[in-house]
Short mmCIF file of C-alpha atoms in Angstrom, two decimals:
data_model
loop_
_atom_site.label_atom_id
_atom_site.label_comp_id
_atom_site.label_asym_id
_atom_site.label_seq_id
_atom_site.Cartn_x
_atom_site.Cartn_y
_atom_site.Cartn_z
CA UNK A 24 139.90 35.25 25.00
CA UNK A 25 143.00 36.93 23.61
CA UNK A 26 145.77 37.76 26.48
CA UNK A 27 148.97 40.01 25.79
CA UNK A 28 151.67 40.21 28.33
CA UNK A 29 154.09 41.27 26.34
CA UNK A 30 154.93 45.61 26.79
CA UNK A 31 156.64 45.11 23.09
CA UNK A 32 153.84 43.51 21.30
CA UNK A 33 152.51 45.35 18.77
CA UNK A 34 148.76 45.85 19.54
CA UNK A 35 150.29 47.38 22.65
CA UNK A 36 152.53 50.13 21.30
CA UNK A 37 149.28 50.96 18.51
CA UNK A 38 147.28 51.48 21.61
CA UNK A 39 149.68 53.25 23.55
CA UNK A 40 149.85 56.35 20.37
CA UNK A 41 145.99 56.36 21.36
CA UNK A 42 147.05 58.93 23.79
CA UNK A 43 148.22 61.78 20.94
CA UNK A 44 145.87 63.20 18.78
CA UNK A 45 148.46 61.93 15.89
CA UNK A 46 147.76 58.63 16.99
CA UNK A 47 144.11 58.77 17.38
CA UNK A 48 143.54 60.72 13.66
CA UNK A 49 145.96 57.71 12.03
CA UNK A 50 143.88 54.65 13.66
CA UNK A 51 140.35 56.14 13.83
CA UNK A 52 140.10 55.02 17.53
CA UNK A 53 140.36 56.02 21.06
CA UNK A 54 140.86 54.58 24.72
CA UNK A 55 138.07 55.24 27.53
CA UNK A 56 138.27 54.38 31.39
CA UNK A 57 135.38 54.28 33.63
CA UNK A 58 132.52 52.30 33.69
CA UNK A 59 129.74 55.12 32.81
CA UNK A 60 132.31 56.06 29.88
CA UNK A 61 132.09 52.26 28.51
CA UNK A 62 128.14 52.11 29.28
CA UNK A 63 128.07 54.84 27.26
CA UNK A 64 130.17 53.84 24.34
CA UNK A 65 128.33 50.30 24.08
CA UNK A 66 125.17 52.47 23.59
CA UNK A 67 126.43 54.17 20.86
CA UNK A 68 127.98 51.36 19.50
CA UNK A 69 131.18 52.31 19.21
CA UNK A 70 132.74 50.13 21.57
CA UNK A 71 135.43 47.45 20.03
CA UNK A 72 136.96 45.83 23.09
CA UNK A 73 137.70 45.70 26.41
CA UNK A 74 140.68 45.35 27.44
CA UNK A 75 141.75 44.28 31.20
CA UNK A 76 143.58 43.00 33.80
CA UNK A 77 140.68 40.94 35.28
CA UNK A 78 137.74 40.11 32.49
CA UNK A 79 137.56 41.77 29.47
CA UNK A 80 137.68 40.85 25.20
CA UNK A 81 141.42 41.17 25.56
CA UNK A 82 143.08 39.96 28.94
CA UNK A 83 146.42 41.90 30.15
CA UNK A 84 149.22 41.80 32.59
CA UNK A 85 148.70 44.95 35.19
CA UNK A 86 152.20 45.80 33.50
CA UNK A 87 150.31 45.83 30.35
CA UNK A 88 147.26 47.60 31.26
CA UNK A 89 149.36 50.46 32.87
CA UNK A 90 151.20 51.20 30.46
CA UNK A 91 148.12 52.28 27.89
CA UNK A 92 146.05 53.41 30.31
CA UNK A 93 145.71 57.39 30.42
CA UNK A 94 145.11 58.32 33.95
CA UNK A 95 146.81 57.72 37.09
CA UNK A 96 143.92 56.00 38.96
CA UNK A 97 143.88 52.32 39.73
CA UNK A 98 141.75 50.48 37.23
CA UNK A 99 141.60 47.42 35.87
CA UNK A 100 139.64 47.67 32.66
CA UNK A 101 140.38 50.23 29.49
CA UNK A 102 137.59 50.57 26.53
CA UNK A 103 138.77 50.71 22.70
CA UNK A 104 136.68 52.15 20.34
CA UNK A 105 135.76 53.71 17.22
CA UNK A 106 135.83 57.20 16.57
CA UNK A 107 132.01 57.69 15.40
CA UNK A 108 131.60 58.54 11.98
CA UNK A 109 128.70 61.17 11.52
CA UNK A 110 126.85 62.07 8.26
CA UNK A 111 126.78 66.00 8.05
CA UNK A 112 122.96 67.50 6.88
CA UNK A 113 120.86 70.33 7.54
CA UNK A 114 120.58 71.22 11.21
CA UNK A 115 118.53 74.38 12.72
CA UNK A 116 120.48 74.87 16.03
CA UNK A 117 124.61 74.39 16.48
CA UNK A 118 127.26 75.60 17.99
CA UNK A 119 130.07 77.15 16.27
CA UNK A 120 133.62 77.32 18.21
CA UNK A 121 136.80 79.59 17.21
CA UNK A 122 140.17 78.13 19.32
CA UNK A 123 138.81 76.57 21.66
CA UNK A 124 142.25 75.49 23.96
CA UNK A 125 140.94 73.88 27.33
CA UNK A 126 139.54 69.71 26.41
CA UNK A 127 137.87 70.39 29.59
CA UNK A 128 136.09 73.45 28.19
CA UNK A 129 135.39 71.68 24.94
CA UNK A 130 134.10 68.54 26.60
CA UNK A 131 131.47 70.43 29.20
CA UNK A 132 130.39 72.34 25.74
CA UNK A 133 129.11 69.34 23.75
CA UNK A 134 127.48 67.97 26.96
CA UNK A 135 125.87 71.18 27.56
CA UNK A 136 124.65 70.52 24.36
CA UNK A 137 123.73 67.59 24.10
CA UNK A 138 121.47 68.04 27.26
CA UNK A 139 119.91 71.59 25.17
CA UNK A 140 119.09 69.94 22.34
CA UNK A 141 121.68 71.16 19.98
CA UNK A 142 122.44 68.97 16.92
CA UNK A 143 126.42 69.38 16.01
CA UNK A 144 129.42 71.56 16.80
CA UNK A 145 131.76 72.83 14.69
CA UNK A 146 135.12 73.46 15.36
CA UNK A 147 137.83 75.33 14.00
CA UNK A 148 141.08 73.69 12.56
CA UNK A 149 142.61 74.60 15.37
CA UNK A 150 140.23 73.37 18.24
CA UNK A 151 141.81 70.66 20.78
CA UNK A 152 140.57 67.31 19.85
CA UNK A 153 136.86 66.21 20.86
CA UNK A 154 138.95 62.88 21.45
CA UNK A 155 141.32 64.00 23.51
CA UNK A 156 140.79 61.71 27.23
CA UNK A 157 140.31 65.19 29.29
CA UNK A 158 137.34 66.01 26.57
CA UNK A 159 135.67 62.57 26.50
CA UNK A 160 135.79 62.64 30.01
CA UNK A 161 134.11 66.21 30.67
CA UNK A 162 131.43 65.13 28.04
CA UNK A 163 130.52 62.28 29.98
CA UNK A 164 130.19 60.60 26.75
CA UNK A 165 128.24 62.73 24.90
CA UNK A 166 130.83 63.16 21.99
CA UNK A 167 129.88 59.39 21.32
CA UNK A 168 126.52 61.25 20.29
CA UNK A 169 126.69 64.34 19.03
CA UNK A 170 128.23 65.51 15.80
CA UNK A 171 131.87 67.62 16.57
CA UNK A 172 133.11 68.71 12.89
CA UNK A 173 136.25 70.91 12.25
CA UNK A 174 136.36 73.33 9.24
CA UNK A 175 137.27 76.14 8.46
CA UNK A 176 134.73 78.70 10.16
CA UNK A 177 134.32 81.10 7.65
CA UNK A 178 133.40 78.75 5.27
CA UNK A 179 131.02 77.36 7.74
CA UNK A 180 129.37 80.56 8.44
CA UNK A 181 128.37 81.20 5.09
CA UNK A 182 126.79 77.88 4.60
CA UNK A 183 124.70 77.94 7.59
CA UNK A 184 123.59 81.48 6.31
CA UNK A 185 122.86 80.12 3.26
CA UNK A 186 120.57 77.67 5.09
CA UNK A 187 118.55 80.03 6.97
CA UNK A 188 120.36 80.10 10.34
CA UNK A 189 120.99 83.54 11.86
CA UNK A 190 124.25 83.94 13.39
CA UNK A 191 125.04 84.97 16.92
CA UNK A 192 128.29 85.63 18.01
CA UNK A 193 129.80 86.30 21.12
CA UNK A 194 131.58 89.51 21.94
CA UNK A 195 131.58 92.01 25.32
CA UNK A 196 132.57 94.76 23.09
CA UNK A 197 130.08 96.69 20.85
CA UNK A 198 127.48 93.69 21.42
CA UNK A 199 123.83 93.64 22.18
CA UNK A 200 123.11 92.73 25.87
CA UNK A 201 121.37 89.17 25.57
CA UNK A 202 118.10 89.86 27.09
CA UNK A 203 117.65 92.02 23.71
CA UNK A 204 118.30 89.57 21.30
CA UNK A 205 114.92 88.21 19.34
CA UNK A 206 114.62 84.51 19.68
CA UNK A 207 115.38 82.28 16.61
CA UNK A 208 114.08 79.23 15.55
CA UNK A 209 117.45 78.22 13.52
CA UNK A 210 120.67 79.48 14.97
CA UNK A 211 124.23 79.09 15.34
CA UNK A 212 125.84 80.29 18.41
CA UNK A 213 129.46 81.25 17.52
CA UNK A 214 131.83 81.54 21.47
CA UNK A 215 136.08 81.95 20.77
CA UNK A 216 139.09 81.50 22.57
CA UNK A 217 139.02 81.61 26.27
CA UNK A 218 141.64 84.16 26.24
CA UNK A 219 141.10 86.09 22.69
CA UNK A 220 137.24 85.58 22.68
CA UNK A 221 135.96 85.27 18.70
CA UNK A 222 137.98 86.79 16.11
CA UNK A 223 136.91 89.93 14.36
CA UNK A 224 137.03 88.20 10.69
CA UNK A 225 134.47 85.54 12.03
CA UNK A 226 132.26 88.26 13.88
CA UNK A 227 132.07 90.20 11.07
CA UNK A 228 130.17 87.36 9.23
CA UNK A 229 127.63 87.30 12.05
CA UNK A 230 124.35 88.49 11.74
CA UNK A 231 124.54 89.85 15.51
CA UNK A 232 126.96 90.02 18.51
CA UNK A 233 125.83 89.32 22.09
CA UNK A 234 127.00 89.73 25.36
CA UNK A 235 125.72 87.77 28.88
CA UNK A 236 125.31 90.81 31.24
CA UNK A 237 127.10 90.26 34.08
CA UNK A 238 128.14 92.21 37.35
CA UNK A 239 131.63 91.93 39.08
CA UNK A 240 133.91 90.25 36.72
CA UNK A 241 134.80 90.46 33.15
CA UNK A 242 133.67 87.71 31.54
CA UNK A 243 132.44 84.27 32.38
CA UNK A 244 134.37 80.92 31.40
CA UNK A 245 133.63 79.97 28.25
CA UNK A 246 132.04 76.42 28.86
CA UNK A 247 129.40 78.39 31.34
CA UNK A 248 128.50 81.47 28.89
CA UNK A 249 127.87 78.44 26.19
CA UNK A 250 125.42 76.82 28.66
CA UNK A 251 123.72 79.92 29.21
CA UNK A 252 123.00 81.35 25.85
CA UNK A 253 121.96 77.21 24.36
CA UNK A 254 119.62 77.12 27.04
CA UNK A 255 118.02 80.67 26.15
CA UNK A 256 117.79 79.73 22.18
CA UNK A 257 116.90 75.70 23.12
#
């Protein structure tokens, strides 16, 4: 068993960038806490070490352990691992998000579709990170499973078009109210910006715009309408 209780050795000040997405892009990994979390990660086998104050791959002073782990909770083991590397190919029901801000948001999306049977997400370039610890955590691990991609989105659009998939974006103006909308066997749900919504460059592209009708507010949060509308098209 390796130990480090040493705050300057080197393994530890890697780790500790783990917490910036700078950090995490450079070294292709990430830190997890929580047991489900590491459960989770061993299943999809992307799980490198375990570092910890107690019993782990890697033993640490508490000094040690606090100073790379990312919450403020007492714990006593971190996981490292892999960011999973996924193959892109033809799917026939994704998700499309514009500026998404909120990990939290993010993360609850690519659970929600995980659970709906949805087979990749794409992002735009300027998404927070499906890595970030607030994400990971919200997904309950399902970013360990599920493809999360970040492209351009026009580009993206006119692939999937290209491929057969129709489409949908989100919008509450000059939209069709959901209950309208024809079901689809291969679709890609496009949701924006929780503040902005989708841009009008993007919605343009789309083969229709739909709206969740509501009564009372505005609009929903954006992590909720995305649950609705993947489990109407699941």
């Amino acid at each position: 068993m390796e130990k480090i209780i040493s705050l300057q050795n080197q393994k530890i000040k890697m780790w500790s960038l783990l917490r910036y997405k700078k950090g995490r892009d450079k070294q292709k990994k990430f830190l997890i806490e929580t047991d489900h979390l590491i459960q989770e990660a061993k299943k999809a086998g992307i799980l490198e070490k375990i570092i910890s104050d107690i019993d782990g791959d890697i033993l640490v002073s508490s000094a040690v352990l606090k100073k790379i782990q990312i919450s403020q909770s007492t714990i006593h083991q971190i996981g490292l691992c892999k960011i999973p590397h996924f193959k892109e190919r033809d799917y026939t029901k994704v998700i499309i998000l514009d500026e998404i801000q909120d990990p939290g948001n993010l993360g609850t999306i690519i659970r929600s579709a995980l659970a709906f049977g949805y087979e990749a997400i794409y992002c735009s370039l300027n998404c927070c990170d499906a890595f970030n610890d607030k994400c990971v955590q919200a997904s309950q691990g399902a970013v360990f499973f599920l493809p999360v991609f970040r492209y351009d989105l026009s580009e993206v659009i006119i692939s999937l078009k290209k491929k057969g998939l129709k489409i949908l974006g989100t919008s509450l103006q000059e939209s069709i109210p959901l209950k309208k909308v024809q079901k689809e066997a291969k679709i890609a749900l496009l949701l924006g910006n929780e503040g902005q919504g989708v841009k009008d460059d993007l919605l343009a592209l789309c083969d229709e715009v739909t709206r969740i009708e509501i009564n009372g507010f505005e609009s929903l949060n954006v992590a909720i309408a995305a649950a609705i509308l993947m489990y109407n098209f699941q």
